[in-house]
Coordinates of C-alpha atoms in Angstrom, one line a residue:
X1 CA 15.8 22.1 13.8
X2 CA 16.3 25.2 15.9
X3 CA 20.0 26.2 15.9
X4 CA 20.1 26.8 19.7
X5 CA 18.4 23.5 20.5
X6 CA 20.8 21.7 18.1
X7 CA 23.9 23.3 19.8
X8 CA 22.5 22.4 23.2
X9 CA 22.0 18.8 22.1
X10 CA 25.6 18.5 20.9
X11 CA 26.9 19.9 24.2
X12 CA 24.7 17.5 26.3
X13 CA 25.9 14.6 24.2
X14 CA 29.6 15.6 24.7
X15 CA 29.0 15.8 28.5
X16 CA 27.4 12.3 28.6
X17 CA 30.3 10.9 26.6
X18 CA 32.8 12.5 29.0
X19 CA 31.0 11.0 32.0
X20 CA 31.1 7.6 30.4
X21 CA 34.8 8.0 29.8
X22 CA 34.4 8.3 26.1
X23 CA 36.3 11.0 24.1
X24 CA 34.3 14.0 22.9
X25 CA 33.9 14.4 19.1
X26 CA 36.9 16.1 17.6
X27 CA 36.4 19.7 16.7
X28 CA 37.6 21.0 13.3
X29 CA 40.6 23.3 13.4
X30 CA 39.6 26.9 12.7
X31 CA 40.6 28.1 9.2
X32 CA 44.0 29.7 8.8
X33 CA 43.4 33.3 7.7
X34 CA 46.0 35.7 6.5
X35 CA 45.0 39.3 7.0
X36 CA 46.7 42.4 5.6
X37 CA 46.0 45.6 3.7
X38 CA 46.9 47.4 0.5
X39 CA 47.4 51.2 0.4
X40 CA 45.9 51.4 -3.1
X41 CA 42.8 49.8 -4.5
X42 CA 42.8 47.2 -7.2
X43 CA 41.8 48.3 -10.7
X44 CA 40.6 45.1 -12.4
X45 CA 40.7 41.3 -12.3
X46 CA 41.4 41.2 -16.0
X47 CA 45.1 40.5 -16.0
X48 CA 45.7 41.9 -19.4
X49 CA 44.3 45.3 -18.6
X50 CA 46.2 46.0 -15.4
X51 CA 49.4 47.9 -14.8
X52 CA 49.6 48.5 -11.1
X53 CA 51.4 46.6 -8.3
X54 CA 48.3 45.7 -6.3
X55 CA 46.1 44.5 -9.1
X56 CA 49.2 42.5 -10.3
X57 CA 49.4 40.8 -6.8
X58 CA 45.8 39.7 -6.7
X59 CA 45.6 38.6 -10.3
X60 CA 48.7 36.5 -9.7
X61 CA 46.8 34.7 -7.0
X62 CA 44.1 33.6 -9.4
X63 CA 45.8 33.2 -12.7
X64 CA 49.1 31.6 -13.7
X65 CA 51.7 32.3 -16.3
X66 CA 53.9 29.4 -17.4
X67 CA 56.9 30.6 -15.4
X68 CA 57.4 32.2 -12.0
X69 CA 60.3 33.1 -9.7
X70 CA 61.8 31.0 -7.0
X71 CA 60.4 32.3 -3.7
X72 CA 63.8 32.5 -1.9
X73 CA 66.5 32.5 -4.6
X74 CA 68.6 35.7 -4.6
X75 CA 69.3 37.0 -7.2
X76 CA 66.0 36.2 -8.7
X77 CA 65.7 32.9 -10.6
X78 CA 63.1 31.8 -13.1
X79 CA 61.4 28.5 -12.6
X80 CA 58.5 26.6 -14.2
X81 CA 55.0 27.1 -12.8
X82 CA 52.5 25.5 -15.2
X83 CA 55.2 24.6 -17.7
X84 CA 57.2 21.4 -17.4
X85 CA 60.5 23.3 -17.6
X86 CA 62.0 26.5 -18.8
X87 CA 61.4 27.4 -22.5
X88 CA 63.3 25.7 -25.3
X89 CA 65.1 28.6 -27.1
X90 CA 66.1 28.1 -30.7
X91 CA 66.7 30.0 -33.9
X92 CA 69.3 32.2 -32.4
X93 CA 67.0 33.4 -29.6
X94 CA 64.0 34.0 -31.9
X95 CA 61.8 31.0 -31.0
X96 CA 60.5 30.0 -27.6
X97 CA 58.8 26.6 -27.2
X98 CA 57.0 25.7 -23.9
X99 CA 55.4 22.5 -22.8
X100 CA 52.5 22.7 -20.3
X101 CA 51.9 20.1 -17.6
X102 CA 48.8 17.9 -18.3
X103 CA 46.2 17.7 -15.6
X104 CA 46.0 21.4 -14.6
X105 CA 42.4 22.6 -14.3
X106 CA 40.6 26.0 -14.1
X107 CA 38.5 26.7 -11.1
X108 CA 34.8 25.7 -11.5
X109 CA 32.6 28.4 -13.1
X110 CA 29.2 28.5 -14.8
X111 CA 31.0 29.4 -18.0
X112 CA 32.2 25.8 -18.2
X113 CA 28.6 24.4 -17.9
X114 CA 29.4 21.9 -15.2
X115 CA 32.4 20.4 -16.9
X116 CA 36.0 20.3 -15.6
X117 CA 38.1 22.5 -17.8
X118 CA 41.7 21.5 -18.4
X119 CA 44.4 24.1 -19.1
X120 CA 45.9 23.6 -22.6
X121 CA 48.4 25.3 -24.8
X122 CA 45.5 27.0 -26.7
X123 CA 44.7 29.0 -23.6
X124 CA 48.1 30.6 -23.6
X125 CA 47.8 31.3 -27.4
X126 CA 44.4 32.9 -26.8
X127 CA 45.6 34.9 -23.8
X128 CA 48.5 36.3 -25.8
X129 CA 46.3 37.2 -28.7
X130 CA 44.1 39.2 -26.3
X131 CA 46.9 41.7 -26.0
X132 CA 46.5 42.6 -29.6
X133 CA 42.7 43.1 -29.4
X134 CA 42.2 46.9 -29.4
X135 CA 39.0 46.5 -27.3
X136 CA 41.0 45.0 -24.5
X137 CA 43.4 48.0 -24.2
X138 CA 46.0 45.7 -22.9
X139 CA 48.7 47.4 -20.8
X140 CA 51.5 45.3 -22.2
X141 CA 50.5 45.3 -25.9
X142 CA 53.8 46.9 -26.6
X143 CA 55.6 43.7 -25.4
X144 CA 53.9 41.6 -28.2
X145 CA 52.9 43.7 -31.2
X146 CA 56.3 45.1 -32.3
X147 CA 58.2 41.8 -31.8
X148 CA 56.1 38.7 -32.4
X149 CA 55.9 37.5 -36.0
X150 CA 52.5 38.4 -37.5
X151 CA 51.3 40.3 -34.4
X152 CA 51.5 43.7 -35.9
X153 CA 49.5 42.7 -39.0
X154 CA 46.8 41.1 -36.8
X155 CA 46.5 44.2 -34.6
X156 CA 46.4 46.5 -37.7
X157 CA 43.5 44.4 -39.2
X158 CA 41.6 44.6 -35.9
X159 CA 42.1 48.4 -35.7
X160 CA 40.8 48.8 -39.2
X161 CA 37.8 46.5 -38.8
X162 CA 37.1 47.1 -35.1
X163 CA 37.1 43.3 -34.7
X164 CA 39.8 40.9 -33.7
X165 CA 39.6 37.5 -35.2
X166 CA 40.8 35.1 -32.5
X167 CA 40.5 32.1 -34.8
X168 CA 42.8 33.5 -37.5
X169 CA 46.3 32.1 -37.2
X170 CA 49.3 34.2 -36.2
X171 CA 52.6 32.7 -37.2
X172 CA 54.3 33.9 -34.1
X173 CA 51.8 32.6 -31.5
X174 CA 50.6 29.1 -32.1
X175 CA 49.8 25.8 -30.4
X176 CA 51.9 22.9 -31.7
X177 CA 49.8 20.3 -29.9
X178 CA 47.4 20.1 -26.8
X179 CA 50.2 20.9 -24.4
X180 CA 52.8 22.7 -26.4
X181 CA 52.8 26.3 -27.7
X182 CA 55.4 28.4 -29.5
X183 CA 56.3 32.1 -29.7
X184 CA 58.4 33.3 -32.7
X185 CA 60.0 36.7 -32.6
X186 CA 61.2 38.8 -35.6
X187 CA 64.6 39.3 -34.0
X188 CA 66.3 38.0 -30.9
X189 CA 65.0 39.5 -27.7
X190 CA 67.0 38.4 -24.7
X191 CA 64.7 39.9 -22.1
X192 CA 61.6 38.3 -23.7
X193 CA 61.8 35.3 -21.5
X194 CA 60.7 37.3 -18.5
X195 CA 57.3 37.8 -20.3
X196 CA 56.5 34.2 -19.5
X197 CA 56.5 35.0 -15.8
X198 CA 54.5 38.3 -16.2
X199 CA 50.8 37.8 -15.5
X200 CA 49.9 40.9 -17.6
X201 CA 51.2 39.1 -20.6
X202 CA 51.0 35.4 -20.3
X203 CA 48.6 34.5 -17.5
X204 CA 46.1 32.0 -19.0
X205 CA 42.5 33.1 -19.2
X206 CA 39.8 30.8 -20.6
X207 CA 38.0 32.0 -23.7
X208 CA 34.7 30.7 -22.5
X209 CA 34.9 32.8 -19.4
X210 CA 35.8 36.0 -21.3
X211 CA 32.9 35.5 -23.7
X212 CA 30.5 34.4 -21.0
X213 CA 31.0 37.6 -18.9
X214 CA 31.8 40.0 -21.7
X215 CA 32.7 43.5 -20.5
X216 CA 32.2 42.3 -16.9
X217 CA 35.0 39.7 -17.2
X218 CA 37.2 42.0 -15.1
X219 CA 34.9 41.3 -12.1
X220 CA 34.8 37.5 -12.5
X221 CA 38.3 36.1 -12.3
X222 CA 38.6 32.4 -13.2
X223 CA 42.1 30.9 -13.4
X224 CA 44.2 27.8 -12.6
X225 CA 45.9 29.4 -9.6
X226 CA 45.7 28.4 -5.9
X227 CA 43.1 31.0 -5.0
X228 CA 39.5 32.0 -5.8
X229 CA 38.0 35.3 -5.2
X230 CA 35.0 34.7 -2.9
X231 CA 34.1 38.3 -1.8
X232 CA 34.8 41.6 -3.3
X233 CA 33.7 45.1 -2.2
X234 CA 35.3 47.2 -4.8
X235 CA 38.1 49.5 -3.4
X236 CA 37.3 48.2 0.1
X237 CA 38.0 44.5 0.7
X238 CA 38.8 41.3 -1.1
X239 CA 38.6 37.7 0.2
X240 CA 40.3 34.8 -1.4
X241 CA 39.9 31.2 -0.5
X242 CA 41.7 28.0 -1.6
X243 CA 40.8 26.9 -5.1
X244 CA 39.4 23.4 -4.7
X245 CA 40.5 22.6 -8.3
X246 CA 44.1 23.5 -7.6
X247 CA 46.5 20.7 -8.3
X248 CA 48.9 19.1 -5.8
X249 CA 51.9 21.3 -5.4
X250 CA 54.4 21.2 -2.6
X251 CA 56.5 24.0 -1.0
X252 CA 59.8 24.2 -2.7
X253 CA 62.3 27.1 -2.7
X254 CA 66.1 27.4 -2.9
X255 CA 67.7 30.1 -0.7
X256 CA 71.4 30.7 -1.1
X257 CA 73.6 28.5 1.2
X258 CA 74.7 31.6 3.2
X259 CA 71.1 32.8 3.6
X260 CA 70.5 31.8 7.2
X261 CA 66.9 33.0 7.5
X262 CA 66.0 31.6 4.1
X263 CA 67.4 28.2 5.2
X264 CA 65.4 28.3 8.4
X265 CA 62.2 29.0 6.4
X266 CA 63.1 26.1 4.0
X267 CA 63.7 23.7 6.9
X268 CA 60.3 24.5 8.4
X269 CA 58.1 24.5 5.3
X270 CA 59.8 22.4 2.6
X271 CA 57.5 19.6 1.2
X272 CA 54.2 20.9 2.7
X273 CA 51.3 21.1 0.3
X274 CA 50.5 24.6 -0.8
X275 CA 48.6 26.7 -0.2
X276 CA 48.9 26.2 3.6
X277 CA 46.6 29.1 4.4
X278 CA 42.8 28.7 4.0
X279 CA 41.8 32.2 3.3
X280 CA 43.4 35.6 2.6
X281 CA 41.6 38.8 3.5
X282 CA 42.9 42.0 1.9
X283 CA 41.6 45.3 3.0
X284 CA 42.1 48.6 1.2
X285 CA 43.2 51.2 3.7
X286 CA 44.5 54.3 1.8
X287 CA 45.3 56.5 4.8
X288 CA 48.6 55.6 6.5
X289 CA 47.5 56.1 10.2
X290 CA 44.5 53.8 10.1
X291 CA 46.6 51.2 8.3
X292 CA 49.4 51.4 10.9
X293 CA 46.9 51.3 13.8
X294 CA 45.1 48.3 12.4
X295 CA 48.4 46.4 12.5
X296 CA 49.2 47.6 16.1
X297 CA 45.7 46.5 17.2
X298 CA 46.5 43.0 15.8
X299 CA 43.7 43.3 13.1
X300 CA 46.4 42.5 10.6
X301 CA 49.0 39.7 10.6
X302 CA 51.3 41.8 8.3
X303 CA 51.9 45.4 7.5
X304 CA 53.1 45.3 3.9
X305 CA 55.2 48.4 3.5
X306 CA 55.3 50.2 6.8
X307 CA 54.4 53.8 6.1
X308 CA 57.6 55.9 6.2
X309 CA 56.1 58.5 8.4
X310 CA 56.0 56.0 11.3
X311 CA 59.6 55.0 10.7
X312 CA 61.1 56.8 13.6
X313 CA 58.7 55.2 16.1
X314 CA 58.6 51.7 14.4
X315 CA 62.3 51.2 13.6
X316 CA 64.5 54.0 15.1
X317 CA 68.0 53.8 13.6
X318 CA 66.6 51.1 11.3
X319 CA 66.2 48.6 14.2
X320 CA 62.8 47.4 15.4
X321 CA 61.5 49.4 18.3
X322 CA 61.9 47.6 21.7
X323 CA 58.1 47.8 22.5
X324 CA 57.3 46.1 19.2
X325 CA 60.0 43.5 19.6
X326 CA 58.6 42.5 23.0
X327 CA 55.3 41.7 21.3
X328 CA 57.1 39.2 19.1
X329 CA 56.8 41.4 16.0
X330 CA 59.4 40.7 13.3
X331 CA 60.8 43.2 10.8
X332 CA 62.7 43.1 7.6
X333 CA 64.0 45.9 5.4
X334 CA 64.6 45.3 1.8
X335 CA 66.0 47.5 -1.0
X336 CA 63.2 46.7 -3.4
X337 CA 63.6 47.0 -7.2
X338 CA 61.9 50.3 -7.0
X339 CA 61.6 53.8 -8.5
X340 CA 59.6 56.9 -7.8
X341 CA 59.1 59.5 -10.4
X342 CA 56.7 62.2 -11.8
X343 CA 55.6 61.9 -15.4
X344 CA 54.6 64.8 -17.7
X345 CA 52.1 64.1 -20.4
X346 CA 54.0 64.6 -23.6
X347 CA 50.8 65.1 -25.6
X348 CA 49.6 67.9 -23.3
X349 CA 49.6 71.4 -24.9
X350 CA 51.1 73.0 -21.9
X351 CA 53.8 70.6 -20.5
X352 CA 54.2 68.3 -23.5
X353 CA 56.2 68.5 -26.7
X354 CA 59.8 68.3 -27.9
X355 CA 60.6 71.8 -28.9
X356 CA 63.2 73.7 -26.8
X357 CA 60.7 75.8 -24.9
X358 CA 58.7 72.8 -23.8
X359 CA 61.8 70.9 -22.8
X360 CA 62.9 74.0 -20.9
X361 CA 59.6 74.1 -18.9
X362 CA 59.9 70.5 -17.8
X363 CA 63.5 70.9 -16.9
X364 CA 62.8 74.0 -14.9
X365 CA 60.0 72.3 -13.0
X366 CA 62.4 69.4 -12.3
X367 CA 65.1 71.7 -11.1
X368 CA 62.8 73.3 -8.7
X369 CA 62.0 70.1 -6.8
X370 CA 64.2 69.3 -3.8
X371 CA 64.3 65.5 -3.6
X372 CA 66.3 65.7 -0.4
X373 CA 63.3 67.3 1.3
X374 CA 61.0 64.5 0.0
X375 CA 63.4 61.9 1.5
X376 CA 64.0 63.7 4.8
X377 CA 60.5 65.1 5.5
X378 CA 58.0 62.7 3.8
X379 CA 60.0 59.5 3.6
X380 CA 61.8 59.8 6.9
X381 CA 65.1 58.9 5.4
X382 CA 63.7 55.6 3.8
X383 CA 64.9 56.3 0.3
X384 CA 67.9 57.3 -1.7
X385 CA 68.1 59.8 -4.6
X386 CA 67.8 58.2 -8.0
X387 CA 70.3 58.7 -10.8
X388 CA 68.6 56.6 -13.5
X389 CA 65.1 55.6 -14.6
X390 CA 65.8 52.1 -13.3
X391 CA 66.8 50.8 -9.9
X392 CA 69.9 49.3 -8.3
X393 CA 69.8 45.5 -8.3
X394 CA 68.6 45.0 -11.9
X395 CA 70.7 43.9 -14.9
X396 CA 72.1 47.0 -16.5
X397 CA 72.5 49.1 -13.4
X398 CA 75.9 50.7 -12.8
X399 CA 76.4 52.2 -9.3
X400 CA 79.2 54.5 -10.7
X401 CA 77.0 56.1 -13.4
X402 CA 75.7 59.6 -12.5
X403 CA 73.2 62.0 -14.1
X404 CA 71.7 65.3 -13.1
X405 CA 68.3 63.7 -12.5
X406 CA 68.1 65.2 -9.0
X407 CA 69.8 68.5 -9.5
X408 CA 68.2 71.2 -7.4
X409 CA 68.9 74.8 -8.7
X410 CA 66.3 77.5 -8.5
X411 CA 68.5 80.1 -10.2
X412 CA 69.0 77.8 -13.2
X413 CA 65.3 77.0 -13.4
X414 CA 64.4 80.7 -13.4
X415 CA 67.0 81.4 -16.1
X416 CA 65.6 78.7 -18.3
X417 CA 62.1 80.0 -18.0
X418 CA 63.2 83.6 -18.7
X419 CA 65.3 82.5 -21.7
X420 CA 62.3 80.8 -23.4
X421 CA 59.7 83.4 -22.7
X422 CA 57.9 82.1 -19.6
X423 CA 57.7 85.5 -17.9
X424 CA 55.2 87.3 -15.6
X425 CA 53.4 89.7 -17.9
X426 CA 50.6 90.8 -15.6
X427 CA 52.6 91.2 -12.3
X428 CA 50.6 88.6 -10.3
X429 CA 53.8 86.7 -9.4
X430 CA 53.1 83.9 -11.8
X431 CA 54.6 83.4 -15.3
X432 CA 52.6 83.1 -18.5
X433 CA 53.3 81.0 -21.6
X434 CA 55.6 82.4 -24.2
X435 CA 52.5 83.5 -26.3
X436 CA 51.0 85.3 -23.2
X437 CA 48.3 82.7 -22.5
X438 CA 47.9 81.4 -18.9
X439 CA 50.4 78.9 -17.6
X440 CA 49.0 76.4 -15.0
X441 CA 50.4 73.0 -14.2
X442 CA 47.8 70.5 -13.0
X443 CA 49.2 68.1 -10.5
X444 CA 47.1 64.9 -9.9
X445 CA 46.9 63.5 -6.5
X446 CA 44.8 61.2 -4.3
X447 CA 42.8 62.5 -1.3
X448 CA 45.0 61.1 1.4
X449 CA 47.0 62.9 4.1
X450 CA 50.2 61.5 2.7
X451 CA 49.6 62.8 -0.8
X452 CA 48.7 66.2 0.8
X453 CA 52.4 66.4 1.8
X454 CA 53.5 65.8 -1.8
X455 CA 51.0 68.5 -2.9
X456 CA 52.5 71.0 -0.6
X457 CA 56.1 70.1 -1.5
X458 CA 55.4 70.5 -5.2
X459 CA 53.3 73.7 -4.7
X460 CA 56.2 75.2 -2.8
X461 CA 58.7 74.2 -5.4
X462 CA 56.7 75.7 -8.3
X463 CA 55.9 78.8 -6.3
X464 CA 59.7 79.3 -6.0
X465 CA 60.0 79.6 -9.8
X466 CA 56.7 81.5 -10.4
X467 CA 54.8 78.7 -12.0
X468 CA 51.1 78.3 -10.9
X469 CA 50.1 74.8 -9.8
X470 CA 46.6 73.4 -9.2
X471 CA 46.0 70.1 -7.5
X472 CA 43.5 67.7 -9.1
X473 CA 42.2 65.1 -6.6
X474 CA 40.9 61.7 -7.6
X475 CA 40.9 58.0 -6.7
X476 CA 44.1 56.2 -7.6
X477 CA 42.4 53.8 -10.1
X478 CA 40.5 56.6 -11.7
X479 CA 43.7 58.7 -12.2
X480 CA 45.4 55.7 -13.7
X481 CA 42.6 55.0 -16.2
X482 CA 42.7 58.7 -17.2
X483 CA 46.5 58.6 -17.5
X484 CA 46.5 55.6 -19.8
X485 CA 44.1 57.6 -22.1
X486 CA 46.5 60.6 -22.1
X487 CA 44.3 62.8 -19.9
X488 CA 46.6 63.4 -16.9
X489 CA 49.1 66.3 -17.2
X490 CA 51.4 65.6 -14.3
X491 CA 51.4 62.8 -11.7
X492 CA 53.7 61.2 -9.2
X493 CA 54.1 57.5 -9.1
X494 CA 56.1 54.7 -7.7
X495 CA 57.1 51.8 -10.0
X496 CA 58.2 48.3 -9.0
X497 CA 60.1 46.0 -11.4
X498 CA 58.2 43.2 -13.0
X499 CA 61.5 41.6 -14.1
X500 CA 65.1 41.8 -12.8
X501 CA 66.3 43.9 -15.8
X502 CA 66.4 47.7 -16.4
X503 CA 64.2 47.0 -19.4
X504 CA 61.3 46.7 -17.0
X505 CA 61.2 50.5 -16.6
X506 CA 62.8 51.5 -19.9
X507 CA 59.9 49.8 -21.8
X508 CA 57.5 52.3 -20.2
X509 CA 59.2 55.1 -22.2
X510 CA 59.3 53.3 -25.5
X511 CA 57.0 55.1 -28.0
X512 CA 55.1 52.2 -29.5
X513 CA 54.2 50.9 -26.0
X514 CA 51.1 53.0 -26.0
X515 CA 49.2 51.7 -23.0
X516 CA 52.1 51.4 -20.4
X517 CA 53.8 54.6 -21.6
X518 CA 51.8 57.0 -19.4
X519 CA 54.1 59.9 -20.4
X520 CA 53.3 59.2 -24.1
X521 CA 57.0 59.7 -24.7
X522 CA 57.9 59.0 -28.3
X523 CA 61.4 60.1 -29.2
X524 CA 63.0 58.4 -32.2
X525 CA 66.5 58.5 -30.8
X526 CA 65.3 56.7 -27.6
X527 CA 63.2 54.2 -29.5
X528 CA 66.2 53.3 -31.7
X529 CA 68.4 52.7 -28.7
X530 CA 65.7 50.7 -26.9
X531 CA 65.3 48.4 -29.9
X532 CA 69.0 47.9 -30.2
X533 CA 69.3 47.0 -26.5
X534 CA 66.5 44.6 -26.7
X535 CA 68.4 42.5 -29.2
X536 CA 71.4 42.2 -26.8
X537 CA 72.2 40.0 -23.9
X538 CA 73.2 41.6 -20.6
X539 CA 76.7 43.0 -21.2
X540 CA 78.8 46.1 -20.6
X541 CA 77.9 47.2 -24.2
X542 CA 74.2 47.0 -23.4
X543 CA 74.7 48.8 -20.1
X544 CA 76.2 51.7 -22.0
X545 CA 73.1 51.8 -24.2
X546 CA 70.9 51.9 -21.1
X547 CA 73.0 54.8 -19.9
X548 CA 72.5 56.7 -23.2
X549 CA 68.8 56.2 -22.8
X550 CA 68.9 57.5 -19.2
X551 CA 70.7 60.6 -20.4
X552 CA 67.9 61.2 -23.0
X553 CA 65.3 60.8 -20.3
X554 CA 67.0 63.4 -18.1
X555 CA 67.6 65.8 -21.0
X556 CA 64.0 65.7 -22.4
X557 CA 62.4 65.2 -19.0
X558 CA 59.3 63.2 -19.7
X559 CA 59.9 61.9 -16.2
X560 CA 61.2 63.7 -13.2
X561 CA 63.2 60.9 -11.6
X562 CA 63.1 61.0 -7.8
X563 CA 64.0 58.2 -5.5
X564 CA 64.6 54.5 -4.8
X565 CA 62.7 53.5 -1.7
X566 CA 63.8 51.3 1.1
X567 CA 61.0 49.0 2.0
X568 CA 60.1 47.7 5.5
X569 CA 57.6 45.0 6.4
X570 CA 56.5 44.0 9.8
X571 CA 54.6 40.9 10.9
X572 CA 53.4 39.0 13.9
X573 CA 55.0 35.6 14.9
X574 CA 51.9 33.6 13.7
X575 CA 52.9 34.5 10.1
X576 CA 55.4 31.7 9.2
X577 CA 57.8 31.8 6.3
X578 CA 57.2 35.3 5.1
X579 CA 59.8 37.0 2.9
X580 CA 59.0 39.7 0.4
X581 CA 60.4 39.3 -3.0
X582 CA 62.5 42.0 -4.6
X583 CA 59.6 42.0 -7.2
X584 CA 56.9 43.8 -5.3
X585 CA 54.3 42.2 -7.5
X586 CA 55.2 38.7 -6.5
X587 CA 52.3 36.9 -4.8
X588 CA 53.6 35.2 -1.6
X589 CA 50.4 33.9 -0.2
X590 CA 50.9 30.2 -1.1
X591 CA 54.4 30.2 0.5
X592 CA 53.4 31.2 4.1
X593 CA 51.6 29.5 6.9
X594 CA 49.6 30.8 9.8
X595 CA 50.3 29.3 13.3
X596 CA 48.1 31.0 15.9
X597 CA 49.8 29.1 18.7
X598 CA 52.9 31.1 17.9
X599 CA 51.0 34.3 18.6
X600 CA 49.7 33.0 21.9
X601 CA 53.2 32.0 23.0
X602 CA 54.5 35.5 22.0
X603 CA 51.9 37.3 24.1
X604 CA 52.4 35.3 27.3

């Protein structure tokens, strides 16, 4: 039937019913759509290969680890997700036993050949084994291999044979029955429990799906989570829709008694089946101005991380601008568990190494950088200088502890370079290496207007001490891939905690953590302290060890520690129940609702 004729027939029938005093057929409610944007593109839908915030967010929509965090509890609190409860911990903190809820199913996929596929304990065993497969290049291999009983031997066999045997048993990762699996550690690891809430480590993937799609698995996510990827234009847009196979789960969160806003959210949404939204549309808008304008033009319901350069017009004196408030726009500022830093590639022949002259070069570069200018000019005051390679708000942070991480001293920087033979031999205004060869620092950066500001600030800093700098431009995911392979010399990053403990950053400087350790830092003294701290519960004694590690980071300078950012989100009134977690990687989509009538009321 012709579509126009069919539409006309429906309208005519409705008119006749109205004339006859009969009600018109009910119209279906329009789908609830959440629209917002990322500033950086995703890298993969293979949860074990990713190590960036935005890929972590979207993977956590599709896949599920056994644990998660309460949406509103502050400080953060672990809670079960696919597990029936928190892990049973025995053998002095060495053994974790988890029971998985029966009746959880993966989303339908051709890999399952038309059958419903239940989640079992074996899926978590398989997923954790994937971290040991050298072909996967898992970002968090260092969280499993050194600590889990039998993991190191399995990984070594795979490296020697170029084949990982997934059917071979590993004593430390095994299923006890259909719904129970167990992880055994060589020694107590008090922060290991957080791995059961980290999608990069324990999100369940189905072996059939991995084998069905092979190397293209990262483009075909299939999980047990509430969302399915239904459209993907790489580095441009992603669309997620409700997973029809998702089990019945109801909104449940536990804000503190004195958290008035959290209590209001709870009163409005508690008990509703999740997800409440039908579709989530995520655009990739790397440039800050188009991202901000798309929000002002109501093309987005939320601006996730308001670009700092618009701070003065969006929230002067850290209060929402009156013109935005009149439109019903809401705002919340949150001190995220956050750190910005530059890393030096410690394997690089120019800036890497542990000898005094190499340390002196990195220290001099660090001393030349004025973090106060970054905060005032680029970040518009929305950050504080960092003292440690971990953020306020995590276990192990001491607000009274100080380092020289953000010392700015051009004279000291020049003196260091002179002392170790980095001098200008040809009179061109730039220094050479101690052996007379050219000295050039390659600073990696994305082709955005915002990164141009960092390029200029770093170029000015290095010019002040006579060190030549060249900017290498590339797409963020491409630079990250190169960095993981040890091919990036110097890059500026922001890091968000994946767990509420300083270990979440300190692990990224642990030598054996090859994939996540972008600096390729491998200092025996640091490694020894890290291993000691891992075996300790949160305590003043462990905090002192963290501080010793921080001093080593400042002294050897594999990272130039910069700032802790103050994060600001804004949203329109139709977005109900939104609150960003201190963990930037937390996926909030299932905990919010869309009420378009609220938007209409706000604009009247």
